PDB file of C-alpha atoms in Angstrom:
ATOM      1  CA  ASP I 439      10.136  -6.933  -9.251  1.00 85.00           C
ATOM      2  CA  SER I 440       6.706  -5.281  -9.500  1.00 88.00           C
ATOM      3  CA  GLY I 441       7.486  -3.405 -12.704  1.00 94.00           C
ATOM      4  CA  VAL I 442       6.980  -0.032 -11.019  1.00 97.00           C
ATOM      5  CA  THR I 443      10.128   2.070 -10.915  1.00 97.00           C
ATOM      6  CA  GLN I 444      10.889   5.008  -8.659  1.00 98.00           C
ATOM      7  CA  THR I 445      13.786   7.429  -8.683  1.00 97.00           C
ATOM      8  CA  PRO I 446      15.785   8.397  -6.813  1.00 97.00           C
ATOM      9  CA  LYS I 447      16.136   5.600  -4.280  1.00 96.00           C
ATOM     10  CA  HIS I 448      17.486   7.913  -1.594  1.00 97.00           C
ATOM     11  CA  LEU I 449      17.341  11.679  -1.228  1.00 97.00           C
ATOM     12  CA  ILE I 450      18.910  13.844   1.453  1.00 97.00           C
ATOM     13  CA  THR I 451      18.086  17.522   1.493  1.00 97.00           C
ATOM     14  CA  ALA I 452      17.772  20.476   3.824  1.00 98.00           C
ATOM     15  CA  THR I 453      14.737  22.146   5.339  1.00 98.00           C
ATOM     16  CA  GLY I 454      13.094  24.677   3.068  1.00 98.00           C
ATOM     17  CA  GLN I 455      14.206  22.947  -0.118  1.00 98.00           C
ATOM     18  CA  ARG I 456      12.132  21.463  -2.913  1.00 98.00           C
ATOM     19  CA  VAL I 457      12.454  17.973  -4.388  1.00 98.00           C
ATOM     20  CA  THR I 458      10.823  15.957  -7.143  1.00 98.00           C
ATOM     21  CA  LEU I 459      10.183  12.227  -6.928  1.00 98.00           C
ATOM     22  CA  ARG I 460       9.555  10.273 -10.086  1.00 98.00           C
ATOM     23  CA  CYS I 461       7.499   7.164 -10.752  1.00 98.00           C
ATOM     24  CA  SER I 462       7.059   5.025 -13.849  1.00 98.00           C
ATOM     25  CA  PRO I 463       4.064   2.682 -13.652  1.00 98.00           C
ATOM     26  CA  ARG I 464       3.913  -0.863 -14.932  1.00 97.00           C
ATOM     27  CA  SER I 465       3.419  -1.135 -18.652  1.00 96.00           C
ATOM     28  CA  GLY I 466      -0.296  -0.820 -19.403  1.00 94.00           C
ATOM     29  CA  ASP I 467      -1.288   0.598 -16.021  1.00 96.00           C
ATOM     30  CA  LEU I 468      -3.275   3.824 -16.230  1.00 95.00           C
ATOM     31  CA  SER I 469      -3.662   4.611 -12.545  1.00 95.00           C
ATOM     32  CA  VAL I 470      -0.886   5.920 -10.287  1.00 96.00           C
ATOM     33  CA  TYR I 471      -1.043   6.371  -6.530  1.00 96.00           C
ATOM     34  CA  TRP I 472       1.331   8.117  -4.122  1.00 97.00           C
ATOM     35  CA  TYR I 473       1.779   7.159  -0.467  1.00 96.00           C
ATOM     36  CA  GLN I 474       3.867   8.419   2.426  1.00 96.00           C
ATOM     37  CA  GLN I 475       5.093   5.932   5.020  1.00 94.00           C
ATOM     38  CA  SER I 476       6.593   7.097   8.269  1.00 90.00           C
ATOM     39  CA  LEU I 477       7.210   5.235  11.511  1.00 79.00           C
ATOM     40  CA  ASP I 478       4.586   7.097  13.515  1.00 72.00           C
ATOM     41  CA  GLN I 479       1.935   7.630  10.812  1.00 71.00           C
ATOM     42  CA  GLY I 480       1.919   4.332   8.982  1.00 82.00           C
ATOM     43  CA  LEU I 481       0.953   4.256   5.298  1.00 89.00           C
ATOM     44  CA  GLN I 482      -0.808   7.472   4.290  1.00 91.00           C
ATOM     45  CA  PHE I 483      -2.543   7.852   0.931  1.00 91.00           C
ATOM     46  CA  LEU I 484      -1.603  11.127  -0.745  1.00 95.00           C
ATOM     47  CA  ILE I 485      -3.106  11.294  -4.210  1.00 95.00           C
ATOM     48  CA  GLN I 486      -4.288   9.223  -7.186  1.00 95.00           C
ATOM     49  CA  TYR I 487      -4.174   9.873 -10.919  1.00 95.00           C
ATOM     50  CA  TYR I 488      -5.966   8.008 -13.648  1.00 94.00           C
ATOM     51  CA  ASN I 489      -4.880   8.482 -17.258  1.00 95.00           C
ATOM     52  CA  GLY I 490      -3.532  11.942 -16.574  1.00 95.00           C
ATOM     53  CA  GLU I 491      -6.379  13.235 -14.431  1.00 95.00           C
ATOM     54  CA  GLU I 492      -6.463  13.613 -10.671  1.00 95.00           C
ATOM     55  CA  ARG I 493      -8.985  11.118  -9.331  1.00 92.00           C
ATOM     56  CA  ALA I 494      -8.722  11.116  -5.546  1.00 90.00           C
ATOM     57  CA  LYS I 495      -6.958  13.104  -2.898  1.00 92.00           C
ATOM     58  CA  GLY I 496      -5.960  11.935   0.541  1.00 90.00           C
ATOM     59  CA  ASN I 497      -3.913  13.573   3.251  1.00 84.00           C
ATOM     60  CA  ILE I 498      -1.743  15.582   0.901  1.00 93.00           C
ATOM     61  CA  LEU I 499      -0.306  18.835   2.232  1.00 94.00           C
ATOM     62  CA  GLU I 500      -0.648  22.044   0.235  1.00 96.00           C
ATOM     63  CA  ARG I 501       3.166  22.125   0.001  1.00 97.00           C
ATOM     64  CA  PHE I 502       2.987  18.890  -1.999  1.00 97.00           C
ATOM     65  CA  SER I 503       1.754  18.553  -5.553  1.00 96.00           C
ATOM     66  CA  ALA I 504       1.754  15.859  -8.181  1.00 97.00           C
ATOM     67  CA  GLN I 505       0.956  15.268 -11.807  1.00 97.00           C
ATOM     68  CA  GLN I 506       0.721  12.444 -14.299  1.00 98.00           C
ATOM     69  CA  PHE I 507       2.147  13.064 -17.739  1.00 97.00           C
ATOM     70  CA  PRO I 508       0.870  11.880 -21.154  1.00 96.00           C
ATOM     71  CA  ASP I 509       3.357   8.994 -21.107  1.00 95.00           C
ATOM     72  CA  LEU I 510       1.733   8.035 -17.749  1.00 97.00           C
ATOM     73  CA  HIS I 511       4.766   8.575 -15.576  1.00 97.00           C
ATOM     74  CA  SER I 512       4.122  10.660 -12.492  1.00 98.00           C
ATOM     75  CA  GLU I 513       6.034  13.140 -10.384  1.00 98.00           C
ATOM     76  CA  LEU I 514       5.494  14.155  -6.777  1.00 98.00           C
ATOM     77  CA  ASN I 515       6.802  17.598  -5.889  1.00 98.00           C
ATOM     78  CA  LEU I 516       7.534  18.404  -2.254  1.00 98.00           C
ATOM     79  CA  SER I 517       8.376  22.000  -1.386  1.00 97.00           C
ATOM     80  CA  SER I 518       9.298  24.045   1.693  1.00 97.00           C
ATOM     81  CA  LEU I 519      10.459  20.803   3.212  1.00 98.00           C
ATOM     82  CA  GLU I 520      10.274  20.278   6.953  1.00 97.00           C
ATOM     83  CA  LEU I 521      11.969  17.723   9.187  1.00 96.00           C
ATOM     84  CA  GLY I 522       8.639  15.932   9.549  1.00 94.00           C
ATOM     85  CA  ASP I 523       8.528  15.244   5.818  1.00 96.00           C
ATOM     86  CA  SER I 524      11.288  12.679   6.237  1.00 96.00           C
ATOM     87  CA  ALA I 525       9.681   9.395   5.229  1.00 96.00           C
ATOM     88  CA  LEU I 526       9.455   6.685   2.608  1.00 96.00           C
ATOM     89  CA  TYR I 527       7.425   7.740  -0.414  1.00 97.00           C
ATOM     90  CA  PHE I 528       5.858   4.948  -2.440  1.00 97.00           C
ATOM     91  CA  CYS I 529       4.293   4.999  -5.834  1.00 97.00           C
ATOM     92  CA  ALA I 530       1.872   2.287  -6.894  1.00 97.00           C
ATOM     93  CA  SER I 531       0.079   1.588 -10.151  1.00 97.00           C
ATOM     94  CA  SER I 532      -2.903  -0.424 -11.305  1.00 95.00           C
ATOM     95  CA  VAL I 533      -4.597  -1.247 -14.581  1.00 93.00           C
ATOM     96  CA  ASP I 534      -7.765   0.505 -13.493  1.00 87.00           C
ATOM     97  CA  VAL I 535      -9.333   1.791 -10.301  1.00 83.00           C
ATOM     98  CA  TYR I 536     -10.906  -1.577  -9.418  1.00 84.00           C
ATOM     99  CA  ARG I 537      -7.826  -3.781  -9.516  1.00 89.00           C
ATOM    100  CA  GLU I 538      -4.929  -4.458  -7.184  1.00 92.00           C
ATOM    101  CA  GLN I 539      -2.074  -1.993  -6.859  1.00 95.00           C
ATOM    102  CA  TYR I 540       1.560  -2.806  -7.520  1.00 96.00           C
ATOM    103  CA  PHE I 541       4.077  -0.878  -5.469  1.00 96.00           C
ATOM    104  CA  GLY I 542       7.466   0.502  -6.387  1.00 97.00           C
ATOM    105  CA  PRO I 543      10.526   0.132  -4.147  1.00 96.00           C
ATOM    106  CA  GLY I 544      10.075   3.611  -2.695  1.00 96.00           C
ATOM    107  CA  THR I 545      12.132   6.770  -2.300  1.00 97.00           C
ATOM    108  CA  ARG I 546      13.596   7.396   1.130  1.00 96.00           C
ATOM    109  CA  LEU I 547      13.595  11.139   1.794  1.00 97.00           C
ATOM    110  CA  THR I 548      15.667  12.539   4.631  1.00 97.00           C
ATOM    111  CA  VAL I 549      15.279  16.215   5.490  1.00 97.00           C
ATOM    112  CA  THR I 550      18.072  17.609   7.661  1.00 97.00           C
TER     113      THR I 550
ATOM    114  CA  GLY C1188     -17.120   5.869   6.011  1.00 86.00           C
ATOM    115  CA  ASN C1189     -14.900   3.178   4.570  1.00 89.00           C
ATOM    116  CA  SER C1190     -12.140   1.758   6.736  1.00 92.00           C
ATOM    117  CA  VAL C1191     -10.011  -1.261   7.553  1.00 95.00           C
ATOM    118  CA  THR C1192      -9.146  -2.388  11.068  1.00 95.00           C
ATOM    119  CA  GLN C1193      -6.462  -4.976  11.664  1.00 94.00           C
ATOM    120  CA  MET C1194      -5.104  -6.452  14.834  1.00 88.00           C
ATOM    121  CA  GLU C1195      -2.404  -4.586  16.671  1.00 86.00           C
ATOM    122  CA  GLY C1196       1.065  -5.972  16.618  1.00 87.00           C
ATOM    123  CA  PRO C1197       3.733  -6.852  16.998  1.00 94.00           C
ATOM    124  CA  VAL C1198       3.113 -10.575  16.752  1.00 96.00           C
ATOM    125  CA  THR C1199       5.912 -12.987  17.641  1.00 97.00           C
ATOM    126  CA  LEU C1200       5.605 -16.685  16.810  1.00 97.00           C
ATOM    127  CA  SER C1201       7.853 -19.688  16.852  1.00 97.00           C
ATOM    128  CA  GLU C1202       8.647 -21.381  13.554  1.00 97.00           C
ATOM    129  CA  GLU C1203       5.899 -23.813  12.437  1.00 97.00           C
ATOM    130  CA  ALA C1204       3.258 -22.106  14.584  1.00 98.00           C
ATOM    131  CA  PHE C1205      -0.200 -21.262  13.227  1.00 98.00           C
ATOM    132  CA  LEU C1206      -0.754 -17.658  12.215  1.00 97.00           C
ATOM    133  CA  THR C1207      -3.933 -15.591  12.251  1.00 97.00           C
ATOM    134  CA  ILE C1208      -3.987 -11.859  11.638  1.00 97.00           C
ATOM    135  CA  ASN C1209      -7.462 -10.419  12.025  1.00 97.00           C
ATOM    136  CA  CYS C1210      -8.873  -7.869   9.601  1.00 97.00           C
ATOM    137  CA  THR C1211     -12.349  -6.350   9.580  1.00 97.00           C
ATOM    138  CA  TYR C1212     -13.690  -3.709   7.277  1.00 96.00           C
ATOM    139  CA  THR C1213     -16.422  -1.141   6.908  1.00 95.00           C
ATOM    140  CA  ALA C1214     -17.510  -0.330   3.386  1.00 92.00           C
ATOM    141  CA  THR C1215     -20.532   0.444   1.294  1.00 85.00           C
ATOM    142  CA  GLY C1216     -21.198  -1.700  -1.719  1.00 83.00           C
ATOM    143  CA  TYR C1217     -19.048  -4.663  -2.637  1.00 86.00           C
ATOM    144  CA  PRO C1218     -15.368  -3.896  -2.173  1.00 93.00           C
ATOM    145  CA  SER C1219     -12.450  -6.052  -3.218  1.00 95.00           C
ATOM    146  CA  LEU C1220     -10.167  -7.146  -0.375  1.00 96.00           C
ATOM    147  CA  PHE C1221      -6.404  -7.618  -0.332  1.00 97.00           C
ATOM    148  CA  TRP C1222      -3.489  -8.601   1.829  1.00 98.00           C
ATOM    149  CA  TYR C1223      -0.118  -7.013   1.154  1.00 97.00           C
ATOM    150  CA  VAL C1224       3.238  -7.896   2.717  1.00 97.00           C
ATOM    151  CA  GLN C1225       6.197  -5.577   3.259  1.00 95.00           C
ATOM    152  CA  TYR C1226       9.604  -7.125   3.913  1.00 94.00           C
ATOM    153  CA  PRO C1227      12.240  -4.949   5.593  1.00 89.00           C
ATOM    154  CA  GLY C1228      13.562  -2.242   3.293  1.00 87.00           C
ATOM    155  CA  GLU C1229      11.141  -3.054   0.474  1.00 90.00           C
ATOM    156  CA  GLY C1230       7.851  -1.862  -0.981  1.00 92.00           C
ATOM    157  CA  LEU C1231       4.519  -3.552  -0.428  1.00 95.00           C
ATOM    158  CA  GLN C1232       3.858  -6.725  -2.396  1.00 96.00           C
ATOM    159  CA  LEU C1233       0.448  -8.153  -3.169  1.00 96.00           C
ATOM    160  CA  LEU C1234       0.062 -11.389  -1.220  1.00 98.00           C
ATOM    161  CA  LEU C1235      -3.505 -12.389  -2.073  1.00 97.00           C
ATOM    162  CA  LYS C1236      -6.881 -10.982  -3.002  1.00 96.00           C
ATOM    163  CA  ALA C1237     -10.611 -11.743  -3.067  1.00 96.00           C
ATOM    164  CA  THR C1238     -13.110  -9.842  -5.158  1.00 94.00           C
ATOM    165  CA  LYS C1239     -16.466 -11.126  -3.914  1.00 92.00           C
ATOM    166  CA  ALA C1240     -18.124 -12.680  -0.899  1.00 93.00           C
ATOM    167  CA  ASP C1241     -17.006 -16.228  -0.012  1.00 95.00           C
ATOM    168  CA  ASP C1242     -13.980 -16.007  -2.320  1.00 96.00           C
ATOM    169  CA  LYS C1243     -10.818 -17.465  -0.835  1.00 97.00           C
ATOM    170  CA  GLY C1244      -7.520 -15.895  -1.788  1.00 97.00           C
ATOM    171  CA  SER C1245      -4.374 -17.954  -1.354  1.00 97.00           C
ATOM    172  CA  ASN C1246      -0.660 -17.664  -2.053  1.00 97.00           C
ATOM    173  CA  LYS C1247       2.571 -19.058  -0.577  1.00 96.00           C
ATOM    174  CA  GLY C1248       0.627 -21.025   2.060  1.00 97.00           C
ATOM    175  CA  PHE C1249      -1.352 -17.966   3.193  1.00 98.00           C
ATOM    176  CA  GLU C1250      -5.147 -17.910   2.922  1.00 98.00           C
ATOM    177  CA  ALA C1251      -7.960 -15.448   3.577  1.00 98.00           C
ATOM    178  CA  THR C1252     -11.704 -15.777   3.000  1.00 98.00           C
ATOM    179  CA  TYR C1253     -13.983 -12.830   2.172  1.00 97.00           C
ATOM    180  CA  ARG C1254     -16.743 -13.032   4.793  1.00 96.00           C
ATOM    181  CA  LYS C1255     -19.453 -10.511   4.079  1.00 93.00           C
ATOM    182  CA  GLU C1256     -21.628 -11.563   7.014  1.00 94.00           C
ATOM    183  CA  THR C1257     -18.861 -10.741   9.489  1.00 95.00           C
ATOM    184  CA  THR C1258     -17.152  -8.101   7.287  1.00 95.00           C
ATOM    185  CA  SER C1259     -13.861  -9.871   7.806  1.00 97.00           C
ATOM    186  CA  PHE C1260     -10.846 -11.032   5.792  1.00 98.00           C
ATOM    187  CA  HIS C1261      -8.557 -12.746   8.298  1.00 98.00           C
ATOM    188  CA  LEU C1262      -5.131 -13.905   7.123  1.00 98.00           C
ATOM    189  CA  GLU C1263      -4.042 -17.434   8.093  1.00 98.00           C
ATOM    190  CA  LYS C1264      -1.071 -19.699   7.566  1.00 98.00           C
ATOM    191  CA  GLY C1265      -0.743 -23.173   8.967  1.00 97.00           C
ATOM    192  CA  SER C1266       3.001 -23.208   9.604  1.00 96.00           C
ATOM    193  CA  VAL C1267       5.031 -20.007   9.567  1.00 98.00           C
ATOM    194  CA  GLN C1268       8.700 -19.772   8.648  1.00 97.00           C
ATOM    195  CA  VAL C1269      11.400 -17.322   9.673  1.00 97.00           C
ATOM    196  CA  SER C1270      11.209 -15.907   6.138  1.00 96.00           C
ATOM    197  CA  ASP C1271       7.582 -14.834   6.781  1.00 97.00           C
ATOM    198  CA  SER C1272       8.811 -12.127   9.167  1.00 97.00           C
ATOM    199  CA  ALA C1273       7.411  -8.911   7.709  1.00 96.00           C
ATOM    200  CA  VAL C1274       4.639  -6.339   8.089  1.00 95.00           C
ATOM    201  CA  TYR C1275       1.230  -7.397   6.758  1.00 97.00           C
ATOM    202  CA  PHE C1276      -1.367  -4.910   5.533  1.00 96.00           C
ATOM    203  CA  CYS C1277      -5.049  -5.564   4.948  1.00 97.00           C
ATOM    204  CA  ALA C1278      -6.667  -3.342   2.316  1.00 95.00           C
ATOM    205  CA  LEU C1279      -9.955  -2.753   0.561  1.00 93.00           C
ATOM    206  CA  ASN C1280     -10.840  -1.165  -2.743  1.00 92.00           C
ATOM    207  CA  THR C1281     -14.270   0.358  -3.174  1.00 89.00           C
ATOM    208  CA  GLY C1282     -13.570   1.348  -6.767  1.00 83.00           C
ATOM    209  CA  ASN C1283     -13.327   4.952  -5.680  1.00 78.00           C
ATOM    210  CA  GLN C1284     -10.417   4.591  -3.304  1.00 83.00           C
ATOM    211  CA  PHE C1285      -8.047   2.134  -1.670  1.00 88.00           C
ATOM    212  CA  TYR C1286      -7.994   1.908   2.122  1.00 91.00           C
ATOM    213  CA  PHE C1287      -5.111   0.280   4.001  1.00 93.00           C
ATOM    214  CA  GLY C1288      -4.985  -0.961   7.576  1.00 94.00           C
ATOM    215  CA  THR C1289      -2.228   0.168   9.899  1.00 93.00           C
ATOM    216  CA  GLY C1290      -0.158  -2.959   9.369  1.00 94.00           C
ATOM    217  CA  THR C1291       0.724  -5.866  11.671  1.00 95.00           C
ATOM    218  CA  SER C1292       4.359  -6.683  12.277  1.00 95.00           C
ATOM    219  CA  LEU C1293       5.153 -10.401  12.427  1.00 97.00           C
ATOM    220  CA  THR C1294       8.403 -11.836  13.741  1.00 97.00           C
ATOM    221  CA  VAL C1295       9.008 -15.572  13.483  1.00 97.00           C
ATOM    222  CA  ILE C1296      11.755 -16.977  15.700  1.00 97.00           C
ATOM    223  CA  PRO C1297      13.576 -20.249  15.006  1.00 95.00           C
TER     224      PRO C1297
END
């Protein structure tokens, strides 16, 4: 158990809908990262937050947004969902931007 | 730019065989290097790390040495077990961003 929690574990929704994925980092970790993992694209970095502020952006679509709250938990919002958004979404956290990341168990999103 | 290149898989080995998974990187400055492992249906787990040149990371029989002269961080294990079957990711951290390789799938057969 890495100490990073993600909810929900599974999510099934229809095209065009909007969903919110939640992540709680390890106690004491200030940095949160979001990744998308699909079979054909591998592990794609989406976005990073550090102590509430956006720090780095990767291949995140405009339909996706995220934030980190004062209690350091983070949410990833996915809207106007398409079939191609079906994937595993991982959250990771680290103490600071120089240290190793610890990954959560992931949320499996299925868009039908 | 910064990047990580790891050997293509899948790799299939017999139990007790020697394992090498190659990883090379391109980065400015002095990045930290990591190997992560992902077992089926799970998230990535940190396997080992090295933070400076010539450091050797080790864990669970796996080893990797940070070679700045060859910009490499190859993962090795002397005798693999069926339970080592997983996907292995090489990664680097420049301090500004993490970069992951594409992953190498390993299957160990009895």
